[in-house]
Coordinates of C-alpha atoms and ligand atoms in Angstrom, one line a residue:
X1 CA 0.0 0.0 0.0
X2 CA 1.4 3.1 -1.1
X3 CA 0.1 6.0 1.6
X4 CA 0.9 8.7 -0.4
X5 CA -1.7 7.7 -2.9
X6 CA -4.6 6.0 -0.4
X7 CA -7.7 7.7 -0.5
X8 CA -10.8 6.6 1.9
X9 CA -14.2 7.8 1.6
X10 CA -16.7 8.7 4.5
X11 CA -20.6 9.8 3.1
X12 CA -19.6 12.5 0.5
X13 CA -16.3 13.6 1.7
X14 CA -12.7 12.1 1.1
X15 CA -10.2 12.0 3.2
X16 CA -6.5 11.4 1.3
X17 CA -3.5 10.7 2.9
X18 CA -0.5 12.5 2.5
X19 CA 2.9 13.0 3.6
X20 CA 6.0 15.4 4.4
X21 CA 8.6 12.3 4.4
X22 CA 10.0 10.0 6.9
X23 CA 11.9 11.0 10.1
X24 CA 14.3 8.5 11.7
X25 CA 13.7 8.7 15.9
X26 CA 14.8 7.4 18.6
X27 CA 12.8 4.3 19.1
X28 CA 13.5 4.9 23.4
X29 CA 11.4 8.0 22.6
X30 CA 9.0 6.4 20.3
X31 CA 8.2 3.6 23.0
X32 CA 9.0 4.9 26.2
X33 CA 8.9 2.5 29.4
X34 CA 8.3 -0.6 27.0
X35 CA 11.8 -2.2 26.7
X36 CA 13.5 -2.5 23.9
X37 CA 13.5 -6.2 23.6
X38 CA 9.6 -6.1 23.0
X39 CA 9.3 -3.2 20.5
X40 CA 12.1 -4.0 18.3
X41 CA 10.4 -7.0 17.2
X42 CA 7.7 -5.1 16.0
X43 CA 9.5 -2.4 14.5
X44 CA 13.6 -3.2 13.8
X45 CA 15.8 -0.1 15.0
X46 CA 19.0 1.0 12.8
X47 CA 22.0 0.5 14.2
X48 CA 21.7 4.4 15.4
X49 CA 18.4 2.7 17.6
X50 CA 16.0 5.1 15.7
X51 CA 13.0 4.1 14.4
X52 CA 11.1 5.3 11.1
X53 CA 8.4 7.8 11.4
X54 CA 5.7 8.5 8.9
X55 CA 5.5 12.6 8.8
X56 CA 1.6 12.1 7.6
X57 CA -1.0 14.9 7.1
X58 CA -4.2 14.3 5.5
X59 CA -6.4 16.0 3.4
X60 CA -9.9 16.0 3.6
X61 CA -12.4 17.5 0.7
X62 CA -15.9 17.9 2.7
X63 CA -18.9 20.4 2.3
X64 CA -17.0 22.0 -0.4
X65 CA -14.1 23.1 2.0
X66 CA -10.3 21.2 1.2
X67 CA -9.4 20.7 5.0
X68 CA -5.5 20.5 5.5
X69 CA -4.9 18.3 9.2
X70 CA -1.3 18.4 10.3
X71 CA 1.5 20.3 8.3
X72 CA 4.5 18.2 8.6
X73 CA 8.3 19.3 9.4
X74 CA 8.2 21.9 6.9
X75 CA 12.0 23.2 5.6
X76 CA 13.1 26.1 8.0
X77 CA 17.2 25.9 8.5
X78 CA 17.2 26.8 11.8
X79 CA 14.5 23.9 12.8
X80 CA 16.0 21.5 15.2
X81 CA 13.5 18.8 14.1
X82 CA 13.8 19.3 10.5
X83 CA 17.0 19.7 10.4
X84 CA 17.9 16.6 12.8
X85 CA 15.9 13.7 12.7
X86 CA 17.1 12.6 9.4
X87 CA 14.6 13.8 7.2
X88 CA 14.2 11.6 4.0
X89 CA 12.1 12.2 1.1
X90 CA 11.9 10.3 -1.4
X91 CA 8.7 11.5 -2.8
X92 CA 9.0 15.3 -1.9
X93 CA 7.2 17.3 0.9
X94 CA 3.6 17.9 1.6
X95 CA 3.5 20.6 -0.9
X96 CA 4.1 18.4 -3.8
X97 CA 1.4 16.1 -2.4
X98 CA -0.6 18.9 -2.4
X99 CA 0.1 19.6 -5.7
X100 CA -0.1 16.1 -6.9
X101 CA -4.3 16.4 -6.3
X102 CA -3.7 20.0 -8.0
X103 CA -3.4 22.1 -4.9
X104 CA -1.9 25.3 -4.4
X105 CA -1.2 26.7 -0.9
X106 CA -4.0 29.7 -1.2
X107 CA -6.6 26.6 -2.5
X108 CA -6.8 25.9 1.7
X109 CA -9.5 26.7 3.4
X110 CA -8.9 25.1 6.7
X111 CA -6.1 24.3 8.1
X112 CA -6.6 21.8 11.7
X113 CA -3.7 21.2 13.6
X114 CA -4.1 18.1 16.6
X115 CA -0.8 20.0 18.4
X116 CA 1.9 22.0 17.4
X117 CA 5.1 20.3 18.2
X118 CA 7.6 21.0 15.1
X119 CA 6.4 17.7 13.2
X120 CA 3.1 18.6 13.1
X121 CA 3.4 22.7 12.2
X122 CA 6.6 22.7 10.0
X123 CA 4.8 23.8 7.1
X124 CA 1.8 26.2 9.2
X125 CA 4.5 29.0 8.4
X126 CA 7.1 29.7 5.5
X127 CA 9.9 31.7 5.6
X128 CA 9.4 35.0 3.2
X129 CA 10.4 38.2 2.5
X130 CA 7.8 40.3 3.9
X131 CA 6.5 43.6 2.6
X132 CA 6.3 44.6 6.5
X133 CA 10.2 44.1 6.6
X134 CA 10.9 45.8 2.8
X135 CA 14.7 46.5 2.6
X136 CA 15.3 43.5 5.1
X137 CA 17.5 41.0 3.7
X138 CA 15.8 38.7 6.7
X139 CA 13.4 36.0 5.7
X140 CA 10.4 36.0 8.0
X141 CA 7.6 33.5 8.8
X142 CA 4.7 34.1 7.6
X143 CA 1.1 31.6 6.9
X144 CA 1.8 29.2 4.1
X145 CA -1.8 28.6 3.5
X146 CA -2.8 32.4 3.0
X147 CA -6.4 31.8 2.8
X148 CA -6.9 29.6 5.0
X149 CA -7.9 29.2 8.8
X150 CA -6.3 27.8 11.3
X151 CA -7.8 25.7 14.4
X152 CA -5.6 24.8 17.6
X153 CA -6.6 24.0 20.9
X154 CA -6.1 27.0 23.2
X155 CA -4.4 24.8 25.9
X156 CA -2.0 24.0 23.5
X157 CA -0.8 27.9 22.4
X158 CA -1.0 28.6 26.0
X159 CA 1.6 25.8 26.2
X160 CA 3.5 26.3 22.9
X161 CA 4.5 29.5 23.5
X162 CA 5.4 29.2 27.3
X163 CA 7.4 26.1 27.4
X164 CA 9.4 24.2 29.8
X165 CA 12.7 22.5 30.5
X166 CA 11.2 19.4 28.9
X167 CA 8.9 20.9 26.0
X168 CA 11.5 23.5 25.0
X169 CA 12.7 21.6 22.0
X170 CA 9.6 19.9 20.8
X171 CA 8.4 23.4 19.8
X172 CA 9.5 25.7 17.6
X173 CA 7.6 29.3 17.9
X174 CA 8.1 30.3 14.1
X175 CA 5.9 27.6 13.2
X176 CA 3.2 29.2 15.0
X177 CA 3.4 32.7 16.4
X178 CA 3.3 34.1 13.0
X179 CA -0.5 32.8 12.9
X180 CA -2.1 34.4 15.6
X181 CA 0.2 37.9 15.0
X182 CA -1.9 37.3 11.4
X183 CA -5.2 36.9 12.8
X184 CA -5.4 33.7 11.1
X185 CA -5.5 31.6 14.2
X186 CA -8.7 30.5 16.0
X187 CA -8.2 28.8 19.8
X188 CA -10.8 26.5 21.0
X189 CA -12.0 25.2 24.2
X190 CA -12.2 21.6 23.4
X191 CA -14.8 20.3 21.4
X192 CA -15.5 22.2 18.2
X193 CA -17.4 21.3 14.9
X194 CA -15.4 22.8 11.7
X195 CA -17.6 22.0 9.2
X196 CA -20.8 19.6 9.0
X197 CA -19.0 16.5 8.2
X198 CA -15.7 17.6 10.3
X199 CA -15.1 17.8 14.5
X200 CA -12.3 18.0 16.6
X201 CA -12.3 16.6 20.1
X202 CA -9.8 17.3 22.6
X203 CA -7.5 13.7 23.0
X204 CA -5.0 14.9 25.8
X205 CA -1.6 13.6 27.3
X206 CA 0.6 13.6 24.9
X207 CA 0.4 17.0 24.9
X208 CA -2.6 18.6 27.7
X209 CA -4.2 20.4 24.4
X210 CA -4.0 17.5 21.9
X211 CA -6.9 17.4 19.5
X212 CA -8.4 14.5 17.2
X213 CA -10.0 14.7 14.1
X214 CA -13.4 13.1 13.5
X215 CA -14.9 12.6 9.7
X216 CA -18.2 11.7 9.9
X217 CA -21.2 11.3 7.0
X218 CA -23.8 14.0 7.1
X219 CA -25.5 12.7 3.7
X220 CA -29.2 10.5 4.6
X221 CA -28.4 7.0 3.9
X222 CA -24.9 7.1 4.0
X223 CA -23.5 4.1 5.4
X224 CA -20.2 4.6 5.9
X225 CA -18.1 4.3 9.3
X226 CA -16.1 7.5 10.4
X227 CA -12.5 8.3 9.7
X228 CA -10.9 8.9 12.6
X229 CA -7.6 11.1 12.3
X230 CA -5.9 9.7 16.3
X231 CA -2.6 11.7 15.8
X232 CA -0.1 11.8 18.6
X233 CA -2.8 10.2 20.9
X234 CA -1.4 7.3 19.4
X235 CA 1.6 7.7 17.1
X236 CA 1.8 3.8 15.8
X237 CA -1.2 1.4 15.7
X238 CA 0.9 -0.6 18.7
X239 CA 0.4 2.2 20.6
X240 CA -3.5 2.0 20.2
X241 CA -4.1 -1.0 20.5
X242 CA -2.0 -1.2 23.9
X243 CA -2.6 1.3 27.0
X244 CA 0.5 0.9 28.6
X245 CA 2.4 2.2 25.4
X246 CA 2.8 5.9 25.8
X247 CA 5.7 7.7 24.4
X248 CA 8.8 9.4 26.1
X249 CA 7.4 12.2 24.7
X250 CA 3.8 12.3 26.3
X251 CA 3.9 14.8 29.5
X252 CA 0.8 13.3 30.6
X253 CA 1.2 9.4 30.3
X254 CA -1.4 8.5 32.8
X255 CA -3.9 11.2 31.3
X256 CA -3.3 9.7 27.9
X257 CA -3.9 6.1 28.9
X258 CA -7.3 7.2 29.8
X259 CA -8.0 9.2 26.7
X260 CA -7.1 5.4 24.9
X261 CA -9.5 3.7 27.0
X262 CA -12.2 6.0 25.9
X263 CA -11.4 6.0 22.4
X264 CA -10.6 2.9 22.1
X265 CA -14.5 2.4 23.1
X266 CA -16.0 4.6 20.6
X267 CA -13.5 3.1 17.6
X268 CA -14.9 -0.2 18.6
X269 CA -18.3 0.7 18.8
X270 CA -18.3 2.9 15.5
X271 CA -16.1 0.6 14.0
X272 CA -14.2 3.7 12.7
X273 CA -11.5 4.0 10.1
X274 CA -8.6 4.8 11.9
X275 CA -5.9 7.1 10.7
X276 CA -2.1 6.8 11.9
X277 CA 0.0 9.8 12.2
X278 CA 3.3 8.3 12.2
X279 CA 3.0 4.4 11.7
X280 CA 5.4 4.0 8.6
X281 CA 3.5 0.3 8.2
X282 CA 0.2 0.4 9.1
X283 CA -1.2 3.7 8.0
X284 CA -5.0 2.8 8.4
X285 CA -7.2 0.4 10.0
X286 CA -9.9 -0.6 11.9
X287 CA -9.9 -2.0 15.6
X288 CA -10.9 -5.1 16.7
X289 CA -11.4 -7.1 20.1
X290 CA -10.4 -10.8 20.4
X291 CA -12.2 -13.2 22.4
X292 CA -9.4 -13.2 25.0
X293 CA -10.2 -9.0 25.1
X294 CA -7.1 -7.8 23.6
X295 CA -7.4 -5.2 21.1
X296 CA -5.4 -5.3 17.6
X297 CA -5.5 -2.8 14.4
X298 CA -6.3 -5.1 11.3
X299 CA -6.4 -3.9 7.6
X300 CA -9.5 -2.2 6.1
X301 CA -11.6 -4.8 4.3
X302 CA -10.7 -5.5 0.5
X303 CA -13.7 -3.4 -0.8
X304 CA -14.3 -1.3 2.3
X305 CA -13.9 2.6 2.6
X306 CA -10.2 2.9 1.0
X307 CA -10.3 4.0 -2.6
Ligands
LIG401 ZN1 4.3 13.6 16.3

């Protein structure tokens, strides 16, 4: 399955998935307390101990608005994630997905973003000589997607841009600042609906103001199951599927076990599509419940919702 090409549908909207490349992490990071001895026979380290990571966004076309979730690692020098987790692309960034379904930054309308750690808001900003700063040689960050707006969790600015010992390097304030100095940049209290078809619903621990992404079919009749976009809630299937597998990363483990219990509930029950952020492997699925109650991601259906 190529995931730069995989399309799935939900009622009338579609939902593609796209990508800004593959980062090579630390898989200690990537899998936290679980040792290595379990997770490396899931997913084989190089002989740096980093693991592959999917840099996936998605695109989703619904009630005649092209909705951009998640922008990548972007291409700013000074970027400590770009710039050192080994960024490989082999099939170009987002924006030439973008333009391989014939998008243009300014064709955006909505741009979501589940948190704003520097893999996820790369490309929110580029750097640009701006009118503001004429006679400036400077380049200065300014919103890629200049028709667009953009949705974040309040929580999560309120975090961004006052960070900690352990945050400071998971975010990167050019990525995001420039929004909101823009007017561009709408906070929410949890809970939001973007369009008809399209909610968010807040999914902390990870971060306290991670968000999720929710497709679901407005049209009478419409069969199909939701698309559910889990991001960093769950950055591999694995780490669905298991509660106890939380990232290094997450500065709320316990608070994101319970935000997997839950959603791992309403997955079940909907029988949703679910969407991985990172999983170079398994990019979609669906979850299932064996007899002995463990939970495990299987493939879509031949013939189901994937395109
Ligand atoms: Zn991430």
């Amino acid at each position: 399955m190529n995931a730069n090409t995989l399309t799935l549908r939900c009622g009338r909207a579609r939902v593609h998935l796209l990508s800004d490349g593959t980062s090579y992490w630390d898989g200690g990071g990537t899998f936290g307390l679980v040792p290595r001895v379990r997770w490396m026979k899931l997913l084989p380290p190089d002989d740096l101990n980093r693991v592959p990571q999917e840099l996936r966004c998605v695109l989703i076309e619904a009630d005649g608005k092209r909705i951009l979730v998640d922008c990548g690692v972007g291409d700013k020098p000074n970027d400590l994630i770009a710039t050192q987790y080994d960024v490989r692309r082999p099939h170009g960034t987002l924006m030439d997905d973008l333009a391989r379904h014939g998008l243009r930054p300014q064709d955006i309308d909505i741009v979501i973003l589940t948190h704003l750690h520097g893999d996820h808001s790369g490309w929110a900003t580029v750097l640009s000589a701006g009118a503001a700063h004429a006679g400036s040689e400077a380049l200065h960050p300014l919103p890629t997607f200049i028709n667009a707006r953009y949705y974040v969790q309040r929580q999560e600015y309120e975090d961004a841009t006052h960070p900690n010992e352990r945050t400071r390097n998971t975010y990167f304030a050019e990525n995001f600042v420039p929004l909101m100095h823009h007017g561009v940049l709408t906070l929410l209290d949890g809970e939001a609906q973007i369009t008809p078809s399209v909610r968010v619903v807040p999914t902390p621990g990870h971060t306290a103001g991670h968000q999720s992404v929710i497709v679901e079919p407005t049209s009478n009749g419409a069969e199909s199951a939701p698309v559910f976009l889990i991001g960093d809630m769950a950055p591999f299937m694995i780490h669905f599927e298991r509660l106890p597998w939380v990232t290094a990363y997450d500065v709320l483990p316990m608070v994101t076990i319970e935000t997997k219990r839950r959603w791992q509930r309403w997955a079940l029950e909907q029988g949703a599509v679910l969407v991985s952020c990172h999983d170079t492997r398994q990019p979609v699925g669906r979850l299932v419940r064996n007899d002995k109650g463990l939970f495990s991601v299987v493939p879509l259906e031949a013939g189901g919702t994937a395109e």
